[in-house]
Amino acid sequence: MLRTGISALALSTMLAPAAFAQSAPNAAAADAFVAKVEADLYEFNQTAAKVAWINATYITDDTDALVAQVSAEGTQKSVDYAIESAKFARATALSPDTLRKLNFMRSGLTLPAPTREGAAATLATISTRMSSTYGKGKGTLNGQPISGSDIEAAMGTERDPDRLKEMWVSWHDNVGAPIRQDYARTIGISNEGARELGFKDVGTMWRSNYDMPPEEFAKLTDKLWNEVKPLYQSLHTYVRWKLNEKYGDAVQPRTGPIRADLLGNMWAQEWGNIYELVAPSGAGDVGYDVTELLTAKGYDPIKMVKVGEGFYSSLGFDPLPETFWTRSQFVKPQDREVQCHASAWDLDDKDDIRIKMCIKVNADDFVVIHHELGHNYYQRAYKGQSLLYRDGANDGFHEAIGDFVALSITPDYLVSIGLLDQAKVPSADKDIGLLLRQAMDKVAFLPFGLLIDKWRWGVFAGQIPATGYQGAWDALRLQYQGVAPPVARDETRFDAGAKYHIPAHVPYTRYFLARLLQFQFYKAACDQAGWQGPLHRCSFYGNKEVGAKLNAMLELGKSKPWPDALEAFTGSREMSGKAMVEYFAPLKAWLDEQNKGKPTGW
């Protein structure tokens, strides 16, 4: 899941800099520079965003070339602006707004190219080639080719361990391994660019975007993980035991790591697809299946999106514009290659918001729709800010908005929209099943959400050499997730590259933060709504007071440090995993009871 468009492109697609900062910078010149940059960004992004959209929804050699050309120009110019902004940041008597925007320009690049001739073009060409390789990637099932979106779905429903292994191995070998050399080249080039901007490496630059020193942000992520780690370990122990019961020692041993392909997801990042294998006796059947409900009620992709829009409308948000419905990609076209990875787009920095998905009528995509629309409503809320403030308070905020709304997809909400009969709302004795089903996605994701960038930070810093990519990846997967590949891997492989965000160079820590922030947002919304029952059953659907307070936070965009935005909605300035721990406390107690006498750890 991804949010893109003007806000995401703003610092990677800039026009050529004017001749600023030729003399000693002063505050007035810095103000003029920022104003010029924002005007240039707005004009250039009108074309750049459309080129990116066309390439994502119509992958050909020609559209690859177009997006590579635009990306090369934007990357080159963005580095020039970043260098200029560093000079202006030394001026005296700068206004807080100007200084903040100058810092964004310097540190907001995702993949900076050095200023030497040809570097930006090379970096853009390699990056586009990797993204296209991923978009066109296929694995096999029963020896037959299967596309990315289809193989993801099949990993969630197949239970034969040999077929799961075939899909896992073929996808990682066919998609990841071929881009290994290209990926290593992008690391060298982008690190060179980061050093020109005054950073040790790209990882340091990424970590500098959180209103605190990079080293402090790394410590914050460790603190957050340690708060939720016991919950994950309890879940891991229980799921491993259940998989051993299902498959036996030869496939899944009772001790050690879990075989990664058995968890219902290509990357073992979310485990909800295998819920029926681990459902607790007597409480596991919650009485309904959202996929079955959608099918029985005749839902199609458009109706699913309409229902998602309806949730936000119930909070008082304006309806989506007509162009959203005519310009979005809702289903996979039959006549061309597209990127199916779900994403939300803002193409004109005003109202041309869209989603790009290959929607299937199932529970997962029903949730993803609510998530992606959260990006769109956030994008539209902060459109009144100046251009460099048109973004989330931090990138975790942008991901968390849709996620916390999706937490409100409770049985009562499903009743409210006519999808579930009131008589089938699960009783309180089913709560453990409900919580376990959620934890299989929400909690299971946490270590994966953290280790993606832990691995990349190590790669960018040179602590993980190009000759050790695979070994370090496997080691981190074992350390944090407690999972292992179904077959031995060596340094001819590149399993990290089989995850979209690696070849696309999308920072991933945002998703880890979002999984925690969503529970802070959710608890705050439920408190504001006056909810009195169990927290996990709360739905604030239809509460316009919550919507008004939420919109006030969204409208801030990136104009204030993220603790200010967090406080505006939750009353706290501290990002924490405590709300998630509280939410799942009944499940944690139950898991620990079930796990008594069973080996823990891996």
Coordinates of C-alpha atoms in Angstrom, one line a residue:
M1 CA 0.0 0.0 0.0
L2 CA 1.3 3.3 -1.1
R3 CA 0.5 7.0 -1.4
T4 CA 1.9 8.8 -4.4
G5 CA 1.3 11.7 -6.7
I6 CA 2.2 15.4 -6.2
S7 CA 3.1 15.1 -2.5
A8 CA 5.4 12.1 -3.0
L9 CA 7.0 13.5 -6.2
A10 CA 7.5 17.0 -4.9
L11 CA 11.0 16.5 -3.8
S12 CA 12.1 14.3 -6.6
T13 CA 10.8 16.2 -9.6
M14 CA 12.0 19.8 -9.6
L15 CA 12.8 22.3 -12.3
A16 CA 16.3 23.7 -12.8
P17 CA 17.3 26.1 -10.1
A18 CA 17.5 29.7 -10.7
A19 CA 20.7 31.5 -9.9
F20 CA 20.1 31.9 -6.2
A21 CA 22.7 32.0 -3.4
Q22 CA 25.4 33.5 -5.6
S23 CA 26.3 35.9 -2.7
A24 CA 26.0 35.5 1.0
P25 CA 22.4 34.3 1.7
N26 CA 20.0 36.4 3.7
A27 CA 16.5 35.8 5.0
A28 CA 14.8 37.8 2.2
A29 CA 16.7 35.8 -0.5
A30 CA 15.8 32.6 1.3
D31 CA 12.1 33.5 1.3
A32 CA 12.3 34.3 -2.4
F33 CA 14.1 31.0 -3.1
V34 CA 11.5 28.9 -1.3
A35 CA 8.6 30.7 -3.1
K36 CA 10.3 30.1 -6.5
V37 CA 10.8 26.5 -5.8
E38 CA 7.2 25.9 -4.7
A39 CA 5.9 27.6 -7.9
D40 CA 8.3 25.6 -10.1
L41 CA 7.3 22.4 -8.3
Y42 CA 3.6 22.9 -8.9
E43 CA 4.1 23.5 -12.6
F44 CA 6.5 20.6 -13.2
N45 CA 4.5 18.1 -11.1
Q46 CA 1.4 18.6 -13.4
T47 CA 3.3 16.7 -16.1
A48 CA 5.5 14.5 -13.9
A49 CA 2.6 13.0 -12.0
K50 CA 0.7 12.2 -15.2
V51 CA 3.7 10.5 -16.8
A52 CA 4.1 8.4 -13.7
W53 CA 0.4 7.5 -13.7
I54 CA 0.5 6.4 -17.4
N55 CA 3.5 4.3 -16.8
A56 CA 2.0 2.6 -13.8
T57 CA -1.2 1.8 -15.6
Y58 CA 0.2 1.1 -19.1
I59 CA 3.6 -0.5 -18.8
T60 CA 5.4 -0.6 -22.2
D61 CA 9.0 0.2 -23.3
D62 CA 7.8 3.6 -24.4
T63 CA 6.2 4.6 -21.1
D64 CA 9.2 3.2 -19.3
A65 CA 11.3 5.5 -21.4
L66 CA 9.1 8.5 -20.7
V67 CA 9.0 8.0 -16.9
A68 CA 12.8 7.4 -16.9
Q69 CA 13.3 10.7 -18.8
V70 CA 11.1 12.7 -16.4
S71 CA 12.6 11.0 -13.4
A72 CA 16.1 11.8 -14.6
E73 CA 15.3 15.4 -15.1
G74 CA 13.5 15.7 -11.7
T75 CA 16.2 13.8 -9.8
Q76 CA 18.9 16.0 -11.3
K77 CA 17.1 19.2 -10.5
S78 CA 16.0 18.1 -7.1
V79 CA 19.6 17.6 -6.0
D80 CA 20.4 21.1 -7.3
Y81 CA 17.7 22.5 -5.2
A82 CA 18.7 20.5 -2.2
I83 CA 22.3 21.8 -2.5
E84 CA 21.0 25.4 -2.8
S85 CA 18.7 24.9 0.2
A86 CA 21.6 23.9 2.4
K87 CA 23.3 27.2 1.6
F88 CA 20.2 29.2 2.4
A89 CA 19.7 27.3 5.7
R90 CA 22.9 29.1 7.0
A91 CA 21.3 32.5 6.6
T92 CA 20.5 34.4 9.8
A93 CA 17.0 35.6 11.0
L94 CA 15.2 32.9 8.9
S95 CA 11.5 32.5 9.7
P96 CA 10.5 29.2 11.2
D97 CA 8.5 28.3 8.0
T98 CA 11.4 29.1 5.6
L99 CA 13.9 27.1 7.7
R100 CA 11.5 24.2 7.9
K101 CA 11.0 24.2 4.2
L102 CA 14.7 24.4 3.4
N103 CA 15.3 21.4 5.6
F104 CA 12.6 19.5 3.8
M105 CA 14.3 20.2 0.5
R106 CA 17.6 19.1 1.7
S107 CA 16.5 15.9 3.4
G108 CA 13.3 15.0 1.6
L109 CA 14.8 13.2 -1.4
T110 CA 14.2 9.5 -1.6
L111 CA 17.0 8.5 -3.9
P112 CA 19.4 11.5 -4.6
A113 CA 21.7 11.5 -7.6
P114 CA 25.1 13.2 -7.5
T115 CA 25.6 16.3 -9.6
R116 CA 28.2 14.7 -11.9
E117 CA 27.1 14.5 -15.5
G118 CA 24.9 11.5 -16.4
A119 CA 24.4 10.3 -12.9
A120 CA 20.8 11.3 -12.6
A121 CA 19.9 9.7 -16.0
T122 CA 21.7 6.5 -15.0
L123 CA 19.9 6.3 -11.7
A124 CA 16.5 7.0 -13.2
T125 CA 17.0 4.4 -16.0
I126 CA 18.1 1.7 -13.5
S127 CA 15.3 2.5 -11.1
T128 CA 12.7 2.4 -13.8
R129 CA 14.0 -0.9 -15.1
M130 CA 13.8 -2.5 -11.7
S131 CA 10.2 -1.3 -11.1
S132 CA 9.2 -2.6 -14.5
T133 CA 10.8 -5.9 -13.9
Y134 CA 8.8 -6.2 -10.7
G135 CA 5.6 -5.0 -12.5
K136 CA 6.0 -7.6 -15.2
G137 CA 7.1 -10.3 -12.8
K138 CA 5.6 -13.8 -12.7
G139 CA 6.0 -16.9 -10.7
T140 CA 4.7 -20.4 -11.4
L141 CA 2.0 -22.6 -10.0
N142 CA 1.9 -26.2 -11.2
G143 CA 4.5 -25.2 -13.7
Q144 CA 2.3 -22.6 -15.3
P145 CA 3.1 -18.8 -15.2
I146 CA 1.1 -16.7 -12.8
S147 CA 1.2 -12.9 -12.4
G148 CA 2.0 -10.9 -9.3
S149 CA -1.6 -10.1 -8.2
D150 CA -2.7 -13.7 -8.9
I151 CA 0.2 -15.3 -7.1
E152 CA -0.4 -13.1 -4.1
A153 CA -4.0 -14.3 -4.0
A154 CA -3.0 -18.0 -4.5
M155 CA -0.5 -17.8 -1.6
G156 CA -3.4 -16.9 0.6
T157 CA -5.7 -19.8 -0.4
E158 CA -3.3 -22.7 -1.3
R159 CA -2.6 -25.2 1.5
D160 CA -0.4 -27.8 -0.2
P161 CA 3.1 -27.1 1.1
D162 CA 4.8 -28.2 -2.2
R163 CA 2.7 -25.8 -4.2
L164 CA 3.4 -23.0 -1.7
K165 CA 7.1 -23.7 -2.0
E166 CA 6.9 -23.6 -5.8
M167 CA 5.2 -20.2 -5.8
W168 CA 7.5 -18.8 -3.2
V169 CA 10.7 -20.0 -4.8
S170 CA 9.7 -19.1 -8.4
W171 CA 8.6 -15.6 -7.4
H172 CA 11.7 -14.8 -5.5
D173 CA 14.0 -16.3 -8.1
N174 CA 12.2 -14.7 -11.1
V175 CA 11.6 -11.3 -9.7
G176 CA 14.3 -10.7 -7.0
A177 CA 17.4 -12.3 -8.4
P178 CA 17.5 -10.5 -11.8
I179 CA 17.7 -7.1 -10.2
R180 CA 20.4 -7.7 -7.7
Q181 CA 23.2 -6.0 -9.7
D182 CA 21.0 -3.1 -10.7
Y183 CA 20.1 -2.6 -7.0
A184 CA 23.7 -2.5 -5.9
R185 CA 24.4 0.1 -8.6
T186 CA 21.6 2.4 -7.2
I187 CA 23.1 2.1 -3.7
G188 CA 26.5 3.4 -4.9
I189 CA 25.1 6.3 -7.0
S190 CA 22.5 7.4 -4.4
N191 CA 25.0 7.3 -1.6
E192 CA 27.2 9.6 -3.6
G193 CA 24.3 12.0 -4.0
A194 CA 23.5 11.8 -0.2
R195 CA 27.1 12.7 0.7
E196 CA 27.0 15.8 -1.6
L197 CA 24.0 16.9 0.5
G198 CA 25.9 16.5 3.7
F199 CA 24.6 13.1 4.9
K200 CA 26.7 10.0 5.7
D201 CA 24.5 7.9 3.4
V202 CA 20.9 7.6 2.1
G203 CA 19.7 5.8 5.2
T204 CA 20.8 8.7 7.4
M205 CA 19.0 11.0 5.1
W206 CA 15.8 9.0 5.3
R207 CA 15.9 9.0 9.1
S208 CA 16.4 12.8 9.2
N209 CA 12.8 13.3 8.1
Y210 CA 11.1 12.8 11.5
D211 CA 11.7 16.1 13.4
M212 CA 14.5 14.6 15.4
P213 CA 18.2 13.6 14.8
P214 CA 18.6 10.4 12.7
E215 CA 20.2 8.5 15.5
E216 CA 17.3 9.4 17.9
F217 CA 14.8 8.2 15.3
A218 CA 16.5 4.8 15.1
K219 CA 16.3 4.6 18.9
L220 CA 12.6 5.4 18.8
T221 CA 11.9 2.5 16.4
D222 CA 13.8 0.2 18.7
K223 CA 11.8 1.5 21.7
L224 CA 8.5 1.0 19.9
W225 CA 9.5 -2.6 18.8
N226 CA 10.4 -3.5 22.4
E227 CA 7.0 -2.3 23.6
V228 CA 5.2 -4.7 21.3
K229 CA 7.7 -7.5 20.9
P230 CA 6.2 -9.7 23.7
L231 CA 2.8 -9.6 22.0
Y232 CA 4.4 -10.8 18.7
Q233 CA 6.4 -13.5 20.4
S234 CA 3.2 -14.9 22.0
L235 CA 1.5 -14.9 18.6
H236 CA 4.5 -16.6 16.9
T237 CA 4.6 -19.4 19.4
Y238 CA 0.9 -20.1 19.1
V239 CA 0.9 -20.1 15.2
R240 CA 4.0 -22.3 15.0
W241 CA 2.3 -24.8 17.2
K242 CA -0.8 -24.8 15.1
L243 CA 1.1 -25.1 11.8
N244 CA 3.0 -28.1 13.3
E245 CA -0.4 -29.7 14.1
K246 CA -1.4 -29.1 10.5
Y247 CA 1.7 -30.1 8.6
G248 CA 3.8 -32.2 10.9
D249 CA 7.4 -32.1 11.9
A250 CA 8.7 -32.7 8.4
V251 CA 7.2 -29.5 7.1
Q252 CA 7.0 -27.3 10.2
P253 CA 9.0 -28.3 13.2
R254 CA 7.7 -27.7 16.7
T255 CA 10.7 -25.5 17.5
G256 CA 12.7 -22.9 15.6
P257 CA 11.5 -20.5 12.9
I258 CA 8.3 -20.8 10.9
R259 CA 8.6 -21.8 7.3
A260 CA 7.9 -18.5 5.5
D261 CA 5.7 -19.8 2.7
L262 CA 3.2 -21.4 5.1
L263 CA 1.9 -18.1 6.5
G264 CA -0.6 -17.2 3.7
N265 CA 1.5 -14.3 2.3
M266 CA 4.4 -14.2 -0.2
W267 CA 6.5 -12.2 2.3
A268 CA 5.0 -13.7 5.6
Q269 CA 4.2 -10.1 6.5
E270 CA 0.6 -10.7 7.3
W271 CA -0.9 -14.1 8.3
G272 CA -4.7 -13.5 8.2
N273 CA -5.1 -15.7 5.2
I274 CA -4.4 -18.8 7.3
Y275 CA -6.7 -17.8 10.2
E276 CA -8.8 -21.0 9.8
L277 CA -5.7 -23.1 10.5
V278 CA -5.1 -21.5 13.9
A279 CA -8.6 -20.5 14.9
P280 CA -9.3 -21.3 18.6
S281 CA -11.7 -24.2 19.2
G282 CA -15.1 -22.9 20.1
A283 CA -14.3 -19.3 19.5
G284 CA -12.5 -19.3 16.2
D285 CA -15.6 -19.3 14.0
V286 CA -16.8 -15.7 14.3
G287 CA -19.9 -16.6 12.4
Y288 CA -19.2 -14.7 9.1
D289 CA -16.6 -14.3 6.4
V290 CA -16.4 -10.9 4.8
T291 CA -15.4 -12.3 1.4
E292 CA -18.5 -14.5 1.5
L293 CA -20.7 -11.6 2.5
L294 CA -19.4 -9.5 -0.3
T295 CA -20.0 -12.2 -2.8
A296 CA -23.5 -13.0 -1.5
K297 CA -24.5 -9.4 -1.6
G298 CA -23.4 -9.1 -5.2
Y299 CA -20.6 -6.6 -4.6
D300 CA -18.3 -5.7 -7.4
P301 CA -15.1 -3.5 -7.2
I302 CA -16.9 -0.3 -7.7
K303 CA -19.5 -1.0 -5.1
M304 CA -16.7 -1.9 -2.7
V305 CA -15.1 1.6 -3.3
K306 CA -18.5 3.3 -2.9
V307 CA -18.9 1.7 0.5
G308 CA -15.4 2.9 1.5
E309 CA -16.3 6.4 0.4
G310 CA -19.4 6.1 2.5
F311 CA -17.4 5.6 5.7
Y312 CA -15.6 9.0 5.2
S313 CA -18.8 10.7 4.1
S314 CA -20.4 9.5 7.4
L315 CA -17.7 11.5 9.3
G316 CA -18.6 14.6 7.4
F317 CA -16.0 14.5 4.6
D318 CA -17.1 15.7 1.2
P319 CA -17.8 13.1 -1.5
L320 CA -15.0 12.1 -3.9
P321 CA -14.9 14.1 -7.1
E322 CA -16.4 12.7 -10.3
T323 CA -12.9 12.5 -11.8
F324 CA -12.0 10.0 -9.2
W325 CA -14.5 7.5 -10.6
T326 CA -13.6 8.1 -14.3
R327 CA -9.8 8.2 -13.9
S328 CA -8.9 5.6 -11.2
Q329 CA -7.8 2.1 -12.0
F330 CA -10.1 -0.2 -10.1
V331 CA -9.5 -3.6 -11.9
K332 CA -6.6 -5.1 -13.8
P333 CA -7.0 -4.4 -17.5
Q334 CA -6.9 -7.5 -19.8
D335 CA -5.0 -5.8 -22.6
R336 CA -1.8 -4.6 -21.0
E337 CA 0.7 -4.8 -18.2
V338 CA 0.0 -2.6 -15.1
Q339 CA 1.3 -2.2 -11.6
C340 CA -1.3 -3.9 -9.4
H341 CA 0.2 -2.8 -6.1
A342 CA -2.4 -0.7 -4.5
S343 CA -1.6 3.0 -4.3
A344 CA -3.4 6.4 -3.9
W345 CA -2.5 9.3 -6.2
D346 CA -2.9 13.1 -6.2
L347 CA -2.2 14.3 -9.7
D348 CA -2.9 18.0 -9.6
D349 CA -2.4 19.1 -5.9
K350 CA -6.1 20.0 -5.8
D351 CA -8.8 17.5 -6.5
D352 CA -7.6 15.0 -9.1
I353 CA -7.2 12.2 -6.6
R354 CA -7.3 8.5 -7.7
I355 CA -6.5 5.0 -6.6
K356 CA -4.7 2.4 -8.6
M357 CA -5.7 -1.2 -7.7
C358 CA -6.5 -4.5 -9.3
I359 CA -9.4 -5.1 -6.9
K360 CA -10.7 -8.6 -6.2
V361 CA -13.9 -9.1 -4.3
N362 CA -12.5 -10.3 -1.1
A363 CA -12.0 -9.2 2.5
D364 CA -8.4 -8.1 2.0
D365 CA -9.2 -5.7 -0.8
F366 CA -12.2 -4.4 1.1
V367 CA -9.9 -3.3 3.9
V368 CA -7.2 -2.0 1.5
I369 CA -9.8 0.2 -0.2
H370 CA -10.6 1.9 3.1
H371 CA -6.9 2.4 3.6
E372 CA -6.1 3.9 0.2
L373 CA -9.0 6.3 0.4
G374 CA -7.5 7.5 3.7
H375 CA -4.6 8.7 1.7
N376 CA -6.9 10.5 -0.8
Y377 CA -8.9 12.3 1.9
Y378 CA -5.6 13.3 3.6
Q379 CA -4.3 14.7 0.3
R380 CA -7.4 16.7 -0.2
A381 CA -7.5 18.0 3.4
Y382 CA -4.1 19.7 3.2
K383 CA -4.4 21.1 -0.3
G384 CA -4.8 24.5 1.2
Q385 CA -1.2 24.4 2.6
S386 CA 1.7 25.8 0.7
L387 CA 3.2 23.1 -1.6
L388 CA 6.1 21.9 0.7
Y389 CA 3.6 21.3 3.5
R390 CA 1.2 19.2 1.4
D391 CA 2.2 15.9 3.0
G392 CA 1.5 13.9 6.2
A393 CA 2.9 15.1 9.5
N394 CA 5.3 12.2 8.9
D395 CA 5.0 9.4 6.4
G396 CA 3.6 7.1 9.1
F397 CA 0.7 9.4 9.6
H398 CA -0.3 9.1 6.0
E399 CA -0.4 5.3 6.2
A400 CA -2.1 5.3 9.6
I401 CA -5.2 7.4 8.6
G402 CA -6.7 4.7 6.4
D403 CA -5.6 2.0 8.7
F404 CA -7.3 3.4 11.8
V405 CA -10.5 3.9 9.8
A406 CA -10.2 0.2 8.7
L407 CA -10.0 -0.8 12.4
S408 CA -13.6 0.4 12.6
I409 CA -14.7 -2.3 10.1
T410 CA -16.3 -4.1 13.1
P411 CA -19.4 -6.3 13.1
D412 CA -21.6 -3.3 14.0
Y413 CA -20.2 -1.4 11.1
L414 CA -20.9 -4.3 8.7
V415 CA -24.5 -4.3 10.1
S416 CA -24.8 -0.5 9.5
I417 CA -23.9 -0.8 5.8
G418 CA -26.2 -3.8 5.3
L419 CA -23.5 -6.4 4.8
L420 CA -24.1 -8.4 7.9
D421 CA -27.4 -9.4 9.5
Q422 CA -27.8 -8.3 13.1
A423 CA -28.5 -11.8 14.1
K424 CA -25.1 -12.9 13.0
V425 CA -23.1 -10.4 15.0
P426 CA -20.7 -12.6 17.1
S427 CA -21.3 -12.7 20.8
A428 CA -18.8 -11.8 23.4
D429 CA -17.5 -15.4 23.6
K430 CA -16.2 -14.9 20.1
D431 CA -14.0 -11.9 21.0
I432 CA -10.8 -14.0 21.2
G433 CA -11.4 -15.2 17.6
L434 CA -12.0 -11.7 16.4
L435 CA -8.9 -10.4 18.1
L436 CA -6.8 -13.3 16.8
R437 CA -8.0 -12.7 13.3
Q438 CA -6.9 -9.1 13.5
A439 CA -3.6 -9.9 15.2
M440 CA -2.7 -12.3 12.4
D441 CA -2.4 -9.2 10.2
K442 CA -1.8 -6.2 12.6
V443 CA 0.6 -7.8 15.0
A444 CA 2.3 -10.2 12.6
F445 CA 3.3 -7.3 10.4
L446 CA 5.3 -5.4 12.9
P447 CA 8.7 -7.1 12.7
F448 CA 8.5 -7.1 8.9
G449 CA 7.6 -3.5 8.9
L450 CA 10.7 -2.7 10.9
L451 CA 13.3 -5.0 9.3
I452 CA 12.9 -3.8 5.7
D453 CA 14.5 -0.6 6.5
K454 CA 16.8 -2.1 9.1
W455 CA 18.2 -4.1 6.2
R456 CA 18.4 -1.0 3.9
W457 CA 20.0 1.2 6.5
G458 CA 22.7 -1.4 6.8
V459 CA 23.1 -1.6 3.0
F460 CA 23.3 2.2 2.6
A461 CA 25.8 2.4 5.5
G462 CA 28.1 -0.3 4.1
Q463 CA 27.5 -2.6 7.0
I464 CA 25.9 -5.0 4.6
P465 CA 28.1 -5.4 1.5
A466 CA 26.7 -6.3 -1.9
T467 CA 28.3 -9.7 -1.5
G468 CA 26.2 -10.3 1.6
Y469 CA 22.7 -9.0 0.7
Q470 CA 21.0 -12.4 0.9
G471 CA 22.7 -13.6 4.1
A472 CA 21.9 -10.4 5.9
W473 CA 18.3 -10.5 4.7
D474 CA 17.8 -14.0 5.9
A475 CA 19.4 -13.2 9.2
L476 CA 17.2 -10.2 9.9
R477 CA 14.1 -12.2 8.9
L478 CA 15.1 -14.8 11.4
Q479 CA 16.0 -12.3 14.1
Y480 CA 12.9 -10.2 14.0
Q481 CA 10.2 -12.3 12.3
G482 CA 11.4 -15.8 13.3
V483 CA 10.8 -17.1 9.8
A484 CA 13.0 -19.0 7.4
P485 CA 12.8 -19.6 3.6
P486 CA 11.4 -23.0 2.5
V487 CA 14.7 -23.8 0.7
A488 CA 18.3 -22.9 1.2
R489 CA 19.3 -19.5 -0.3
D490 CA 22.7 -18.3 -1.3
E491 CA 24.3 -15.1 -2.7
T492 CA 23.1 -15.7 -6.2
R493 CA 19.6 -14.8 -4.9
F494 CA 18.1 -11.5 -3.9
D495 CA 14.9 -12.2 -2.0
A496 CA 14.7 -8.6 -0.7
G497 CA 14.2 -7.5 -4.3
A498 CA 11.0 -9.6 -4.6
K499 CA 9.2 -7.1 -2.4
Y500 CA 7.9 -4.1 -4.3
H501 CA 9.2 -1.4 -2.0
I502 CA 12.8 -2.5 -2.5
P503 CA 13.2 -2.0 -6.3
A504 CA 10.8 1.0 -6.1
H505 CA 13.0 2.5 -3.3
V506 CA 10.0 3.3 -1.1
P507 CA 11.0 3.8 2.5
Y508 CA 9.2 1.2 4.6
T509 CA 9.5 2.4 8.3
R510 CA 6.3 4.4 7.6
Y511 CA 4.3 1.2 7.7
F512 CA 5.8 0.1 11.0
L513 CA 4.9 3.5 12.5
A514 CA 1.5 3.4 10.9
R515 CA 0.6 0.0 12.6
L516 CA 1.2 1.6 15.9
L517 CA -0.2 5.1 15.2
Q518 CA -3.5 3.7 13.9
F519 CA -4.2 2.3 17.4
Q520 CA -3.4 5.6 19.0
F521 CA -5.8 7.3 16.5
Y522 CA -8.4 4.7 17.0
K523 CA -8.4 4.8 20.8
A524 CA -8.6 8.6 20.6
A525 CA -11.5 8.5 18.2
C526 CA -13.4 6.0 20.3
D527 CA -12.8 8.1 23.4
Q528 CA -14.1 11.1 21.6
A529 CA -17.2 9.2 20.4
G530 CA -17.9 8.2 24.0
W531 CA -17.6 4.4 23.3
Q532 CA -18.2 2.4 26.4
G533 CA -17.8 -1.2 25.3
P534 CA -14.7 -3.3 24.6
L535 CA -12.2 -1.2 22.6
H536 CA -11.9 -3.7 19.8
R537 CA -15.7 -3.5 19.1
C538 CA -15.8 0.3 18.8
S539 CA -16.9 1.8 15.5
F540 CA -17.0 5.6 15.1
Y541 CA -18.9 5.3 11.8
G542 CA -21.2 8.2 11.4
N543 CA -19.7 10.4 14.2
K544 CA -19.2 13.8 12.7
E545 CA -17.5 15.2 15.8
V546 CA -14.7 12.7 15.3
G547 CA -14.6 13.6 11.7
A548 CA -14.2 17.3 12.4
K549 CA -11.4 16.8 14.8
L550 CA -9.7 14.4 12.4
N551 CA -10.0 16.8 9.6
A552 CA -8.4 19.6 11.7
M553 CA -5.4 17.4 12.1
L554 CA -5.3 16.4 8.4
E555 CA -5.5 20.0 7.3
L556 CA -2.2 20.7 9.1
G557 CA -0.3 18.6 6.6
K558 CA 3.4 18.8 7.3
S559 CA 3.3 22.5 8.5
K560 CA 3.9 21.5 12.1
P561 CA 6.2 18.9 13.7
W562 CA 4.5 15.5 14.0
P563 CA 4.2 15.6 17.8
D564 CA 2.0 18.7 17.4
A565 CA -0.2 16.9 14.9
L566 CA -0.4 13.8 17.1
E567 CA -1.4 15.9 20.1
A568 CA -4.1 17.7 18.1
F569 CA -6.0 14.5 17.7
T570 CA -4.9 12.2 20.5
G571 CA -3.9 14.6 23.3
S572 CA -0.4 13.0 23.5
R573 CA 2.9 14.0 21.9
E574 CA 4.5 10.6 22.4
M575 CA 4.3 7.9 19.7
S576 CA 3.8 4.6 21.5
G577 CA 2.9 1.0 21.1
K578 CA 0.8 1.1 24.3
A579 CA -2.5 1.5 22.6
M580 CA -2.0 -1.6 20.5
V581 CA -0.9 -3.6 23.5
E582 CA -4.0 -2.4 25.4
Y583 CA -6.2 -3.3 22.4
F584 CA -4.9 -6.9 22.2
A585 CA -4.5 -7.4 26.0
P586 CA -7.3 -10.0 26.2
L587 CA -5.7 -11.9 23.3
K588 CA -2.2 -11.8 24.9
A589 CA -3.5 -13.3 28.1
W590 CA -5.3 -16.1 26.2
L591 CA -2.2 -16.8 24.0
D592 CA 0.0 -17.1 27.0
E593 CA -2.4 -19.6 28.5
Q594 CA -2.5 -21.7 25.3
N595 CA 1.3 -21.6 25.0
K596 CA 2.1 -23.0 28.5
G597 CA 4.5 -25.8 28.3
K598 CA 5.4 -25.1 24.6
P599 CA 8.8 -23.9 23.5
T600 CA 9.1 -20.2 22.9
G601 CA 11.5 -18.2 20.7
W602 CA 13.3 -19.4 17.6

